[in-house]
Coordinates of N, CA and C in Angstrom, one line a residue:
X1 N 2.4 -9.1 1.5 CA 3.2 -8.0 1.0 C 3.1 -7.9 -0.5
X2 N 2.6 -8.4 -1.4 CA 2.2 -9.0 -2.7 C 1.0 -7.9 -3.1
X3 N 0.1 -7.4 -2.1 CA -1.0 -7.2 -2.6 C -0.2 -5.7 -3.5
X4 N -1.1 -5.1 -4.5 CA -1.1 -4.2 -4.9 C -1.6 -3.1 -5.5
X5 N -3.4 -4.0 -5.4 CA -4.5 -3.4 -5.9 C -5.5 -3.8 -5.2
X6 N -6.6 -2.6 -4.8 CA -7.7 -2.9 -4.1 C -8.3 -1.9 -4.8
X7 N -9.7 -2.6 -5.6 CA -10.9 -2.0 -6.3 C -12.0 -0.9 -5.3
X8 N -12.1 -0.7 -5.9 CA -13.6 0.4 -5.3 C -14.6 -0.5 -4.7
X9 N -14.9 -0.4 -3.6 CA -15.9 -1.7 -3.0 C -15.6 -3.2 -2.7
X10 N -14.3 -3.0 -2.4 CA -13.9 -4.3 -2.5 C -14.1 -4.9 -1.1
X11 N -14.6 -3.7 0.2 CA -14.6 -4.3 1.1 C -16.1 -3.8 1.8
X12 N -17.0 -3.6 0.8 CA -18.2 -3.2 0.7 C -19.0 -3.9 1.3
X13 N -20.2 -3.9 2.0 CA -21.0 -4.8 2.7 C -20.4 -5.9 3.3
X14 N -19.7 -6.0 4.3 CA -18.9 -7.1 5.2 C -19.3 -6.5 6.4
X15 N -20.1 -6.1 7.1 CA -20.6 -6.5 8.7 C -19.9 -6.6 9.6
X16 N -19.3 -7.5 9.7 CA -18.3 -8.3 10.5 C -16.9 -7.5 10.4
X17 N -16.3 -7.0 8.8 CA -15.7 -6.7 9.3 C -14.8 -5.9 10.5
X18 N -14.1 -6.4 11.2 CA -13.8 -5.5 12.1 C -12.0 -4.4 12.4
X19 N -10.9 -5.4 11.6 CA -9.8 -4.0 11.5 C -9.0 -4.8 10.4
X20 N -8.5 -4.0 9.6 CA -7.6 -4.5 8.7 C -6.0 -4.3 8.6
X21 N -5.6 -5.6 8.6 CA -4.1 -5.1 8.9 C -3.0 -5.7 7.5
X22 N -2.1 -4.9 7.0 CA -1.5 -4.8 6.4 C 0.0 -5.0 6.4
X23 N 0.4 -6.1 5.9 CA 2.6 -5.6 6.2 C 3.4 -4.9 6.1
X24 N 4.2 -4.1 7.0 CA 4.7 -3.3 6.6 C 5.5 -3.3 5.6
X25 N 5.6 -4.5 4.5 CA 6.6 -4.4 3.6 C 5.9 -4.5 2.3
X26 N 4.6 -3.8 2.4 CA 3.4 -4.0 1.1 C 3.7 -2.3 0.6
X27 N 4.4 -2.7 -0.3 CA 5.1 -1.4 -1.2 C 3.6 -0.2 -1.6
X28 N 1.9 -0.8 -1.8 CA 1.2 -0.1 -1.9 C 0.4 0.3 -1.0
X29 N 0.1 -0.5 0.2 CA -1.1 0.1 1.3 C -0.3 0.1 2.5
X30 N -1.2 0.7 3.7 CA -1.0 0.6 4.8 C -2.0 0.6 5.7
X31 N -1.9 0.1 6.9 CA -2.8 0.5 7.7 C -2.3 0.9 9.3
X32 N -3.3 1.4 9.7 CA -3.1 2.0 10.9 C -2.9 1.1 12.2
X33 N -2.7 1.5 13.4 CA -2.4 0.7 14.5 C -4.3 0.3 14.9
X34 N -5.1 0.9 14.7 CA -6.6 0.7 14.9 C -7.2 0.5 13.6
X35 N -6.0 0.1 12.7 CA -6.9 -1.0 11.4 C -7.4 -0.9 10.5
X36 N -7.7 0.6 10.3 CA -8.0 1.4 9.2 C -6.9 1.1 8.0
X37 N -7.3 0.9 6.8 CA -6.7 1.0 5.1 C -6.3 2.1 4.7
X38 N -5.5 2.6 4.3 CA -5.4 3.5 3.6 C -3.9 3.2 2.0
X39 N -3.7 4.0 1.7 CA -3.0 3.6 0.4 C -1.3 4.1 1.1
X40 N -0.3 3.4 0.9 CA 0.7 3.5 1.1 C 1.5 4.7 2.3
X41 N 1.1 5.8 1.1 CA 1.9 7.3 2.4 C 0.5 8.1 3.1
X42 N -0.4 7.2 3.2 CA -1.8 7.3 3.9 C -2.2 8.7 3.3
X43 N -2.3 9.0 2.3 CA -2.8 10.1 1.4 C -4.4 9.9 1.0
X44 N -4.7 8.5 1.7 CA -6.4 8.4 1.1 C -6.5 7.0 2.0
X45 N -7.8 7.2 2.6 CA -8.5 6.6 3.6 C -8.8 5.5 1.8
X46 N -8.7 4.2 2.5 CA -9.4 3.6 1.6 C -10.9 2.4 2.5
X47 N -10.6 2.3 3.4 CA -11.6 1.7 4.2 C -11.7 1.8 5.7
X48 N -12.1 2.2 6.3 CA -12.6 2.2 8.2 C -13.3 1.0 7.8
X49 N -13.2 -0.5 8.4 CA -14.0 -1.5 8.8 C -15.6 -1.1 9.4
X50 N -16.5 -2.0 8.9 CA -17.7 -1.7 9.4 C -17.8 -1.6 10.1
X51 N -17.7 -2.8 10.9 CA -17.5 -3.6 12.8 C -16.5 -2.5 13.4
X52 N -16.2 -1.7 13.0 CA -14.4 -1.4 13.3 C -14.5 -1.1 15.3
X53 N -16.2 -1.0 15.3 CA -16.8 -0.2 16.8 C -16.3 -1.5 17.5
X54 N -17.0 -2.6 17.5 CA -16.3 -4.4 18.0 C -15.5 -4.1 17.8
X55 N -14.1 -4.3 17.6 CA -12.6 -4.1 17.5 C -12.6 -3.1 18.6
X56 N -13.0 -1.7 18.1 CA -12.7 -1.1 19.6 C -13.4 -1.0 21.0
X57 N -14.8 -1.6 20.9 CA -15.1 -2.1 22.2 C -14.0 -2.6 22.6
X58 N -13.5 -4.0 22.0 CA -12.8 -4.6 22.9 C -11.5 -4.4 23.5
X59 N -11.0 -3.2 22.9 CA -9.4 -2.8 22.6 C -9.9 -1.9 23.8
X60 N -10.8 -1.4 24.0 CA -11.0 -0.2 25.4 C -12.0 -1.2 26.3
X61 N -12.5 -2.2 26.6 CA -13.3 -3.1 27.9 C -14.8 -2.4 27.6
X62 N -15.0 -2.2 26.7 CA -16.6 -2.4 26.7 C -17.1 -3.3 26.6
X63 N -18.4 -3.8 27.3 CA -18.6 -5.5 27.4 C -19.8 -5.1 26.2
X64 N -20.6 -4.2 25.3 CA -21.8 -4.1 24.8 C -21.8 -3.1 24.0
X65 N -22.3 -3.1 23.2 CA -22.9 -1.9 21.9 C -23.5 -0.9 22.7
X66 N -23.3 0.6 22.9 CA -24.3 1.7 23.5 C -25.0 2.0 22.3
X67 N -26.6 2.4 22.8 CA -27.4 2.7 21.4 C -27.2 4.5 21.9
X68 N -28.3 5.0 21.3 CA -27.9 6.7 20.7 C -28.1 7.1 22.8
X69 N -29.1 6.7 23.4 CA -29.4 7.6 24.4 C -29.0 7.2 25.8
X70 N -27.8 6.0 25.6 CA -26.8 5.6 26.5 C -25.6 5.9 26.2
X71 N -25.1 6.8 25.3 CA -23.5 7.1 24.8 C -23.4 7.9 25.6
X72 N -22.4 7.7 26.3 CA -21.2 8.6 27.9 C -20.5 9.0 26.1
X73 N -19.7 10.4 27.0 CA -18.9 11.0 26.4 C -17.6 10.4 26.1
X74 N -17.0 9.4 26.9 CA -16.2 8.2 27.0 C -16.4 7.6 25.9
X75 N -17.4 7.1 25.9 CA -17.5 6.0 24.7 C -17.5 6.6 23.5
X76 N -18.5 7.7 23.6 CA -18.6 8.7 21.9 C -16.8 8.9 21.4
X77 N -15.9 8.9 22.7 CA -14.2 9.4 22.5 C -13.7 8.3 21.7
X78 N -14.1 7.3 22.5 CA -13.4 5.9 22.1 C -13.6 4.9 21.4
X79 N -15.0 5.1 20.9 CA -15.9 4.1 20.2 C -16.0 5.1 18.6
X80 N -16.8 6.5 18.9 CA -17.6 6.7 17.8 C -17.2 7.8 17.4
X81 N -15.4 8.2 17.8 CA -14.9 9.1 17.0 C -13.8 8.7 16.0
X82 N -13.7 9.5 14.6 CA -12.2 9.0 14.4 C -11.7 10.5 14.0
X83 N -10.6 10.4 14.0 CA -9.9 12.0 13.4 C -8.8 10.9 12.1
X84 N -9.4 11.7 11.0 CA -8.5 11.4 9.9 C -7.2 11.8 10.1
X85 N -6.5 11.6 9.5 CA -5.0 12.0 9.6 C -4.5 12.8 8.8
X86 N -3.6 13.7 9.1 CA -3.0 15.3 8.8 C -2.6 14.7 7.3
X87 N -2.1 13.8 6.6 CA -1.8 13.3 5.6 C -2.6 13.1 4.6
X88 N -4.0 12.8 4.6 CA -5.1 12.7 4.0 C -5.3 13.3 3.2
X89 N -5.5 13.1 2.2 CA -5.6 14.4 1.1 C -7.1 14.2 0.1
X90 N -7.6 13.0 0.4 CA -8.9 12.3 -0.4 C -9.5 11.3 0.0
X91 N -10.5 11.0 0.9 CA -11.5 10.0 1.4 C -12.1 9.1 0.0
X92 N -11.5 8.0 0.2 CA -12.2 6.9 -0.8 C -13.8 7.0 -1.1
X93 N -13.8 5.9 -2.3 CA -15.1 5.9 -2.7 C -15.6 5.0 -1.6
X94 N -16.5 5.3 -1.0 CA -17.4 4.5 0.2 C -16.4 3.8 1.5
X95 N -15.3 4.4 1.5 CA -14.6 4.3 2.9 C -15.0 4.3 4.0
X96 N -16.1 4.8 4.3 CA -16.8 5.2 5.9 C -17.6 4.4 5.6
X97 N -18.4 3.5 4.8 CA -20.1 3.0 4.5 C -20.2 2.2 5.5
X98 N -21.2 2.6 6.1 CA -21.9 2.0 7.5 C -21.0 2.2 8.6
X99 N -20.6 3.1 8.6 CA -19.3 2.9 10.1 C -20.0 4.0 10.9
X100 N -20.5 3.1 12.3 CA -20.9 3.7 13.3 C -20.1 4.8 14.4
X101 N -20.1 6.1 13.3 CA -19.5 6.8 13.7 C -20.3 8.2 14.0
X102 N -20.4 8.8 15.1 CA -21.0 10.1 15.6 C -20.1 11.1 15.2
X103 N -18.8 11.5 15.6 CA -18.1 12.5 15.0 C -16.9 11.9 14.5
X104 N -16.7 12.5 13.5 CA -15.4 12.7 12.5 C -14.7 14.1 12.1
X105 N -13.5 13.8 12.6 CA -12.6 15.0 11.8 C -11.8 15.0 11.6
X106 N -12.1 16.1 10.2 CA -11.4 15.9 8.8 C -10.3 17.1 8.9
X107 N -8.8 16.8 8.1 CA -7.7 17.8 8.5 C -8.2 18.7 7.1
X108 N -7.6 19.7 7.6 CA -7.4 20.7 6.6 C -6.1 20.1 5.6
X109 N -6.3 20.1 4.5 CA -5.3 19.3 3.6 C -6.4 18.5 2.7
X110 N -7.1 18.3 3.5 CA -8.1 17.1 2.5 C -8.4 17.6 1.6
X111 N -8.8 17.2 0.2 CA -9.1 17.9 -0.9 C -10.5 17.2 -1.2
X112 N -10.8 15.8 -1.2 CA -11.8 15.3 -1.9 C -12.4 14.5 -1.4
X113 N -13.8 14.2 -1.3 CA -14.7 13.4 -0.6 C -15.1 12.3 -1.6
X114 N -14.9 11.3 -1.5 CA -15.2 10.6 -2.9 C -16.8 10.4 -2.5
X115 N -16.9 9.7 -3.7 CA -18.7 8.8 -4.0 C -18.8 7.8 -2.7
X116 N -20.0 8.4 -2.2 CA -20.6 7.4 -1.2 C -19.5 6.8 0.1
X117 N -18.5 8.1 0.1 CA -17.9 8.0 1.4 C -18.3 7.8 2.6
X118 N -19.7 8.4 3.3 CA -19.9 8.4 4.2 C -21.3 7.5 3.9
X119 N -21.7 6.8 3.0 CA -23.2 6.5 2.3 C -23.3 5.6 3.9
X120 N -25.1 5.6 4.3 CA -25.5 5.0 5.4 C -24.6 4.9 7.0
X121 N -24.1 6.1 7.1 CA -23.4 6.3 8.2 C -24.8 7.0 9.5
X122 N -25.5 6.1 9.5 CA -26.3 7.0 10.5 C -26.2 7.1 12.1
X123 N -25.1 6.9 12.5 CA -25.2 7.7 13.8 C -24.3 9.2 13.0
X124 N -24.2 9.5 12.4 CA -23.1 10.4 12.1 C -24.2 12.0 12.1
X125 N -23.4 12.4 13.6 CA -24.5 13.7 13.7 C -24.1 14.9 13.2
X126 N -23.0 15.3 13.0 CA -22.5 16.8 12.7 C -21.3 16.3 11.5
X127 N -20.9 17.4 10.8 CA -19.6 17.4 10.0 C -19.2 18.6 10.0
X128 N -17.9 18.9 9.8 CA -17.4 20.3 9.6 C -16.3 19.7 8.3
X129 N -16.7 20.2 6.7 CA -15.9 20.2 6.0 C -14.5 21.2 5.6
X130 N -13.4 21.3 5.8 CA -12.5 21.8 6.2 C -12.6 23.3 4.4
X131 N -12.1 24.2 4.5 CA -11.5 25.3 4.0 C -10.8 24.6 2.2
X132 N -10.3 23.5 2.4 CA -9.2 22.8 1.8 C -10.0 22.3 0.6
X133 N -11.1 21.6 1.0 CA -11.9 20.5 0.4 C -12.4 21.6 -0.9
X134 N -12.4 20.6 -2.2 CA -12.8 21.8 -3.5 C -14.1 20.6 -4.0
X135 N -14.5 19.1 -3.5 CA -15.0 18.5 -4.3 C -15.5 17.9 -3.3
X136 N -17.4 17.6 -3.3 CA -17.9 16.5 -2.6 C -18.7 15.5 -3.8
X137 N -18.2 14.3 -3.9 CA -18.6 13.7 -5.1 C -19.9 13.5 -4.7
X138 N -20.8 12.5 -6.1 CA -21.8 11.8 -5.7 C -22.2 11.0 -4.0
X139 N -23.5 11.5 -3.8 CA -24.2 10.3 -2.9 C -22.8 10.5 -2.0
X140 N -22.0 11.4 -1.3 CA -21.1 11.4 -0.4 C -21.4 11.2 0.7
X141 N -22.7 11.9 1.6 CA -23.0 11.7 2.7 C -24.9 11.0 2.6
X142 N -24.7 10.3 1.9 CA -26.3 10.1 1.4 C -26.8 8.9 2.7
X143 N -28.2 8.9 3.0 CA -29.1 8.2 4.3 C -27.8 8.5 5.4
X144 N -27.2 9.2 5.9 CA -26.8 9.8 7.2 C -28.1 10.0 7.9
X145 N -28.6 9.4 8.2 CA -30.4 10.3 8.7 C -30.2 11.0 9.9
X146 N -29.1 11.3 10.5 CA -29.1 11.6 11.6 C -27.9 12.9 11.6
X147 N -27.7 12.7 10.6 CA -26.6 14.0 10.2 C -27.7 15.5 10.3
X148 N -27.2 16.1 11.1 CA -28.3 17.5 11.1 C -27.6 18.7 11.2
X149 N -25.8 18.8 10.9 CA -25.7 20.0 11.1 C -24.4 19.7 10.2
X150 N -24.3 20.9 9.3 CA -22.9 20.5 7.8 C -22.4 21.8 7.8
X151 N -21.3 22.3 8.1 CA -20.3 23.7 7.8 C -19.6 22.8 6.5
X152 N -19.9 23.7 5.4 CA -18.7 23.3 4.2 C -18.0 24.5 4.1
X153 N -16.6 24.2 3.9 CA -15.6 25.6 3.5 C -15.7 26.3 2.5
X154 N -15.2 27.3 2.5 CA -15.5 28.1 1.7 C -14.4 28.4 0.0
X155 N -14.1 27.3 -0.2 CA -13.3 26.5 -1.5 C -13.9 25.5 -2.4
X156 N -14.8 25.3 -1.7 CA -15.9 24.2 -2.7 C -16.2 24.4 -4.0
X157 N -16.0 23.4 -5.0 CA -16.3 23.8 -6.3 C -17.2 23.4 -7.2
X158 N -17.7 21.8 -6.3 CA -18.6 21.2 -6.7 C -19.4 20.0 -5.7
X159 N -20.1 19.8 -5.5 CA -21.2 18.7 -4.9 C -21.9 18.4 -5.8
X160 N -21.7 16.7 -5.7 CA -22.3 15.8 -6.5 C -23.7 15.2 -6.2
X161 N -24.0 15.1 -7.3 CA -25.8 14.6 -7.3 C -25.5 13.8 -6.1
X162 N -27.1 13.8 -5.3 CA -27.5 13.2 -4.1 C -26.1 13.2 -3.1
X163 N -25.5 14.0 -2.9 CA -24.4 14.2 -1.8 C -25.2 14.1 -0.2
X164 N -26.1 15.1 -0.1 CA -27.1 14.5 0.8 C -28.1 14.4 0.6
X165 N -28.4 13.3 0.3 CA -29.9 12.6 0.0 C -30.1 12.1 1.2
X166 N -31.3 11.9 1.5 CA -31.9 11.2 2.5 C -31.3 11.4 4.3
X167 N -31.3 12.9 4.2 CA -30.4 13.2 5.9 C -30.9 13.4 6.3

């Protein structure tokens, strides 16, 4: 309950990680019941666990990893979706990085995509950026290689160098 600061990348390249949990009596962060970071009144995703898919294999009885051309729609629900939360107002710098995620959705409210939020997310096939959003930083969705379809709203004010590079 002590902690009070967590750097940009602090939980960067860890593999393994799989859910993060926080006390409820840590005056600056919180996290979710499926383990996700976020900062206190959950106004900003600060990290989805890499592994976070292990964590929820085993939280729903999947005995195995499905690759792209065995995913049931089941599993895509419970494995390789997340829906951010209505509270969200700003996706951390590299919060999603590497998180084997196929769809995500983002509330209307969100304002900001930070740097390298979604960097190397490649199962990640579609995005719909919400109405709300005025800023996609640097390298935001960069090597998504598998990302092939992007609606951005119509409030955008800036995208940052290499936002999609390599998709």
């Amino acid at each position: 309950s002590g902690l009070y600061e967590v750097w940009d990348n602090s939980f960067d390249f860890m593999p393994a990680l799989e859910s993060i949990t926080v006390s409820s009596g840590n005056e600056y962060f919180s996290s979710d019941s499926n383990g996700v970071l976020y900062n206190k009144d959950k106004t900003e995703v600060l990290c989805y666990p890499c592994d976070h898919d292990e964590y929820l294999r085993q939280k729903y009885g999947y005995e195995r990893e499905l690759y792209r051309d065995e995913v049931t729609p089941e599993y895509e629900r419970d494995i390789q979706t997340y829906v951010v939360p209505s509270t969200v107002t700003k996706l951390g710098e590299m919060c999603f990085n590497y998180a084997n995620l196929r769809v995500i959705y983002l509330p209307e409210g969100l304002e900001t995509i930070g740097d390298s939020a979604f960097h190397n997310c490649s199962s990640l096939i579609s995005i719909t950026i919400p109405d709300s959003v005025t800023s996609i930083d640097d390298w935001a969705f960069a090597s998504c290689e598998h990302l092939n379809n992007v609606v951005i709203g119509n409030t955008i004010t800036s995208i940052g160098w290499g936002a999609f590079i390599w998709c």
